[in-house]
Structures are given as structure tokens and as C-alpha cells.
Amino acid sequence: MRLTYYLLTLTGLLLTLSVSGQTKLNLRLKRELDSIEVVDQRYRLLFVGGPAMKPRLDSLVRAAGVPPEQATDYLARRMIETDSVNIKRINQIIKQYGYPGKTLVGSPTNEVALLVIQHSTRIPQYLPLIKRMADQGEVPFSLYGRMLDRHLMQQGKAQIYGTQGRSLSVLNAATGKMEQVSFIWPIEDAAHVNERRKKAGFDSTVEANALRLGITYKPMTMADAERIQQAAKAQHH
């Protein structure tokens, strides 16, 4: 009888602690962030979804009265407009609550604000905050690593974790035709990148990540990347 009493008491205590932990979450904010994530992905999924998404894309542009040949431009405009609205709201949320991390909104909702920032021009503004949140376990460190890589690439510097790729249209001198050149942006100390990736919490190698992006990984120098970018720019002049 006494054992049963202790077990029931322990069960009740665990349930109380569980409920107490859950009530710490800001559920209203969590729902709002989950909705923002849906909006953030709406047009991106149409962009990268390939043939499977074509019926949805065709339906969208027809409803908007957009000619098929202007579908890509229309989608890009809508995505930029959405990103602009989203980052303004995320900025307001951060000013009010601080970064909405795991403690405030749970996981994986703690990744939503980071996702929106990643799709904005404000990475330099928020990168130190995301680093602090990653160090505190409020967001996965690998997501900070991805944002850091994007920032470095945008600054024309070598990335650290090999998460970022580029795809540019370049004239093939041999054929006289334009072709897509895709590559993983140069990596600082590329020989040890997979060790850094594992330590940062990535679940794949740089080679596997490149294949996920549709790229066969080949180490490149900044000089290599600059030559490709200059060749791509030359086609627009």
C-alpha cells in the first residue's frame, strides 16, 4: 500500500512538473511564429519544388492573372514582399521578448525567427544575437553555423561549415552556349570541414550536403569563385 502511495505521489509530481514546464511557453507567440513559418515557405516551396509543385504554381499564377512566362518574376516579387513583412514582425517580436528561443516558444518553433532572418538582409544585425542563443542552447548551433556561412559568403569571404552553394550562368567558350555552373562556396580550412560540422551538430558531411543541393562537391579557392562570378557578371554587360 505504501509503495503504491509513493508511486502515485511520484507520478503526480512528474505530471505537475511537466505541466509547469509547458505553461512557461508563450503559446500565443508560438502560434503566431508557426503561422509566419507557413507564410515564409509558401512561395519558396513553389520555387524549389520542381515538377511536383508545377500544378500549384500554374494555379497560383492563373488566379493572379499572370501570363505563364512571367510566373517566375511574379513568384520572386511575392516572396520578397512576404519576406519584408515577416522580418518587420520578427524585429518587433525580438524587441518585445528578446529572441523567441526554445524556452519561450519550444522546439522547433524556436527556429522560425532565425529562418526569417536568414531570408532577409539583416543577418549582420542579428548574427551576434543568434550566436548567443546558440551558445545557450536556445537554437541549434548548426543553424547559427548556416547563418554565419551565408553572412561570410555575402561578404565575399570563405565560409566555415560548407553549407552555402552558388549557381551562376556562365558562357561556355567551347560551345558558345550559356550553362549553369554550381559549386559549394569556398571553405576556410576545407580539409577539416567535416570535423567542424560534426562538432557543430550537423548530421551530414559537406559532400552529402552538396549532393542535397544538387552539387558534386569540389574544394574551391576564393580565386576560383571570383573567376566564375566575374564570368557571370560579364554576361550582363
Tab-separated table of N, CA and C in Angstrom, residues 118 145-154 157-168 180-187 197 206 209-218 220 225 228-229:
chain	number	residue	atom	x	y	z
A	118	GLN	N	17.340	34.701	-41.788
A	118	GLN	CA	18.186	34.110	-42.838
A	118	GLN	C	17.737	34.550	-44.227
A	145	GLY	N	25.522	28.165	-37.473
A	145	GLY	CA	26.609	27.923	-38.429
A	145	GLY	C	26.186	28.205	-39.858
A	146	ARG	N	24.952	27.830	-40.194
A	146	ARG	CA	24.453	28.083	-41.546
A	146	ARG	C	24.321	29.579	-41.798
A	147	MET	N	23.811	30.305	-40.797
A	147	MET	CA	23.674	31.751	-40.958
A	147	MET	C	25.038	32.420	-41.063
A	148	LEU	N	25.992	31.961	-40.264
A	148	LEU	CA	27.349	32.513	-40.334
A	148	LEU	C	27.935	32.289	-41.719
A	149	ASP	N	27.758	31.084	-42.272
A	149	ASP	CA	28.273	30.797	-43.616
A	149	ASP	C	27.661	31.737	-44.651
A	150	ARG	N	26.348	31.957	-44.555
A	150	ARG	CA	25.704	32.847	-45.525
A	150	ARG	C	26.241	34.268	-45.404
A	151	HIS	N	26.428	34.713	-44.183
A	151	HIS	CA	26.975	36.053	-43.953
A	151	HIS	C	28.373	36.172	-44.566
A	152	LEU	N	29.209	35.176	-44.329
A	152	LEU	CA	30.569	35.220	-44.865
A	152	LEU	C	30.556	35.225	-46.389
A	153	MET	N	29.694	34.408	-46.989
A	153	MET	CA	29.597	34.380	-48.443
A	153	MET	C	29.161	35.738	-48.981
A	154	GLN	N	28.188	36.344	-48.325
A	154	GLN	CA	27.714	37.652	-48.761
A	154	GLN	C	28.789	38.716	-48.618
A	157	LYS	N	33.746	36.296	-48.343
A	157	LYS	CA	34.768	35.591	-47.572
A	157	LYS	C	34.484	34.087	-47.570
A	158	ALA	N	35.502	33.299	-47.248
A	158	ALA	CA	35.336	31.842	-47.192
A	158	ALA	C	34.421	31.465	-46.032
A	159	GLN	N	33.561	30.471	-46.269
A	159	GLN	CA	32.663	30.019	-45.210
A	159	GLN	C	33.364	29.024	-44.294
A	160	ILE	N	32.691	28.655	-43.190
A	160	ILE	CA	33.304	27.806	-42.175
A	160	ILE	C	32.803	26.366	-42.244
A	161	TYR	N	31.501	26.191	-42.475
A	161	TYR	CA	30.892	24.865	-42.371
A	161	TYR	C	30.456	24.269	-43.716
A	162	GLY	N	30.637	24.987	-44.801
A	162	GLY	CA	30.331	24.438	-46.122
A	162	GLY	C	28.848	24.263	-46.406
A	163	THR	N	28.008	25.131	-45.847
A	163	THR	CA	26.560	24.990	-46.033
A	163	THR	C	26.027	25.706	-47.265
A	164	GLN	N	26.820	26.633	-47.822
A	164	GLN	CA	26.305	27.511	-48.866
A	164	GLN	C	26.860	27.178	-50.254
A	165	GLY	N	25.968	27.154	-51.238
A	165	GLY	CA	26.366	26.932	-52.626
A	165	GLY	C	25.941	28.093	-53.499
A	166	ARG	N	26.513	28.182	-54.665
A	166	ARG	CA	26.132	29.190	-55.657
A	166	ARG	C	25.856	28.494	-56.979
A	167	SER	N	24.976	29.102	-57.763
A	167	SER	CA	24.688	28.613	-59.109
A	167	SER	C	24.584	29.823	-60.024
A	168	LEU	N	25.487	29.907	-61.003
A	168	LEU	CA	25.576	31.086	-61.860
A	168	LEU	C	25.566	30.677	-63.329
A	180	GLN	N	24.798	26.514	-66.580
A	180	GLN	CA	24.781	26.751	-65.145
A	180	GLN	C	26.019	26.133	-64.498
A	181	VAL	N	26.734	26.931	-63.755
A	181	VAL	CA	27.884	26.448	-63.001
A	181	VAL	C	27.511	26.502	-61.522
A	182	SER	N	27.427	25.346	-60.904
A	182	SER	CA	27.046	25.265	-59.493
A	182	SER	C	28.228	24.763	-58.669
A	183	PHE	N	28.437	25.360	-57.530
A	183	PHE	CA	29.574	24.968	-56.696
A	183	PHE	C	29.309	25.332	-55.242
A	184	ILE	N	29.978	24.624	-54.342
A	184	ILE	CA	29.956	24.966	-52.937
A	184	ILE	C	30.932	26.116	-52.728
A	185	TRP	N	30.431	27.173	-52.111
A	185	TRP	CA	31.256	28.351	-51.871
A	185	TRP	C	32.531	27.956	-51.117
A	186	PRO	N	33.681	28.580	-51.440
A	186	PRO	CA	34.954	28.208	-50.801
A	186	PRO	C	34.874	28.124	-49.276
A	187	ILE	N	35.612	27.157	-48.735
A	187	ILE	CA	35.568	26.870	-47.301
A	187	ILE	C	36.944	27.101	-46.683
A	197	ARG	N	31.850	20.409	-38.828
A	197	ARG	CA	30.419	20.168	-38.997
A	197	ARG	C	29.883	19.237	-37.900
A	206	VAL	N	30.066	17.471	-45.669
A	206	VAL	CA	29.960	18.531	-46.676
A	206	VAL	C	29.649	17.937	-48.041
A	209	ASN	N	25.923	17.076	-48.037
A	209	ASN	CA	25.139	18.313	-48.090
A	209	ASN	C	25.149	18.910	-49.496
A	210	ALA	N	26.308	18.831	-50.152
A	210	ALA	CA	26.402	19.338	-51.523
A	210	ALA	C	25.462	18.570	-52.451
A	211	LEU	N	25.431	17.254	-52.310
A	211	LEU	CA	24.535	16.441	-53.140
A	211	LEU	C	23.078	16.806	-52.893
A	212	ARG	N	22.741	17.125	-51.648
A	212	ARG	CA	21.381	17.556	-51.322
A	212	ARG	C	21.029	18.830	-52.080
A	213	LEU	N	22.044	19.662	-52.331
A	213	LEU	CA	21.850	20.906	-53.085
A	213	LEU	C	21.974	20.691	-54.593
A	214	GLY	N	22.209	19.438	-54.991
A	214	GLY	CA	22.368	19.143	-56.413
A	214	GLY	C	23.747	19.465	-56.954
A	215	ILE	N	24.736	19.460	-56.082
A	215	ILE	CA	26.108	19.838	-56.447
A	215	ILE	C	27.071	18.712	-56.069
A	216	THR	N	27.995	18.395	-56.960
A	216	THR	CA	29.080	17.471	-56.617
A	216	THR	C	30.191	18.290	-55.976
A	217	TYR	N	30.520	17.964	-54.743
A	217	TYR	CA	31.468	18.797	-54.003
A	217	TYR	C	32.866	18.723	-54.573
A	218	LYS	N	33.456	19.909	-54.728
A	218	LYS	CA	34.841	20.035	-55.142
A	218	LYS	C	35.414	21.257	-54.423
A	220	MET	N	37.154	24.579	-53.567
A	220	MET	CA	37.472	25.717	-54.425
A	220	MET	C	38.175	26.790	-53.614
A	225	ALA	N	36.271	31.048	-57.214
A	225	ALA	CA	34.915	31.602	-57.120
A	225	ALA	C	34.835	32.971	-57.769
A	228	ILE	N	34.578	32.701	-61.583
A	228	ILE	CA	33.234	32.310	-62.030
A	228	ILE	C	32.268	33.490	-61.917
A	229	GLN	N	32.361	34.233	-60.823
A	229	GLN	CA	31.469	35.374	-60.632
A	229	GLN	C	31.737	36.467	-61.660
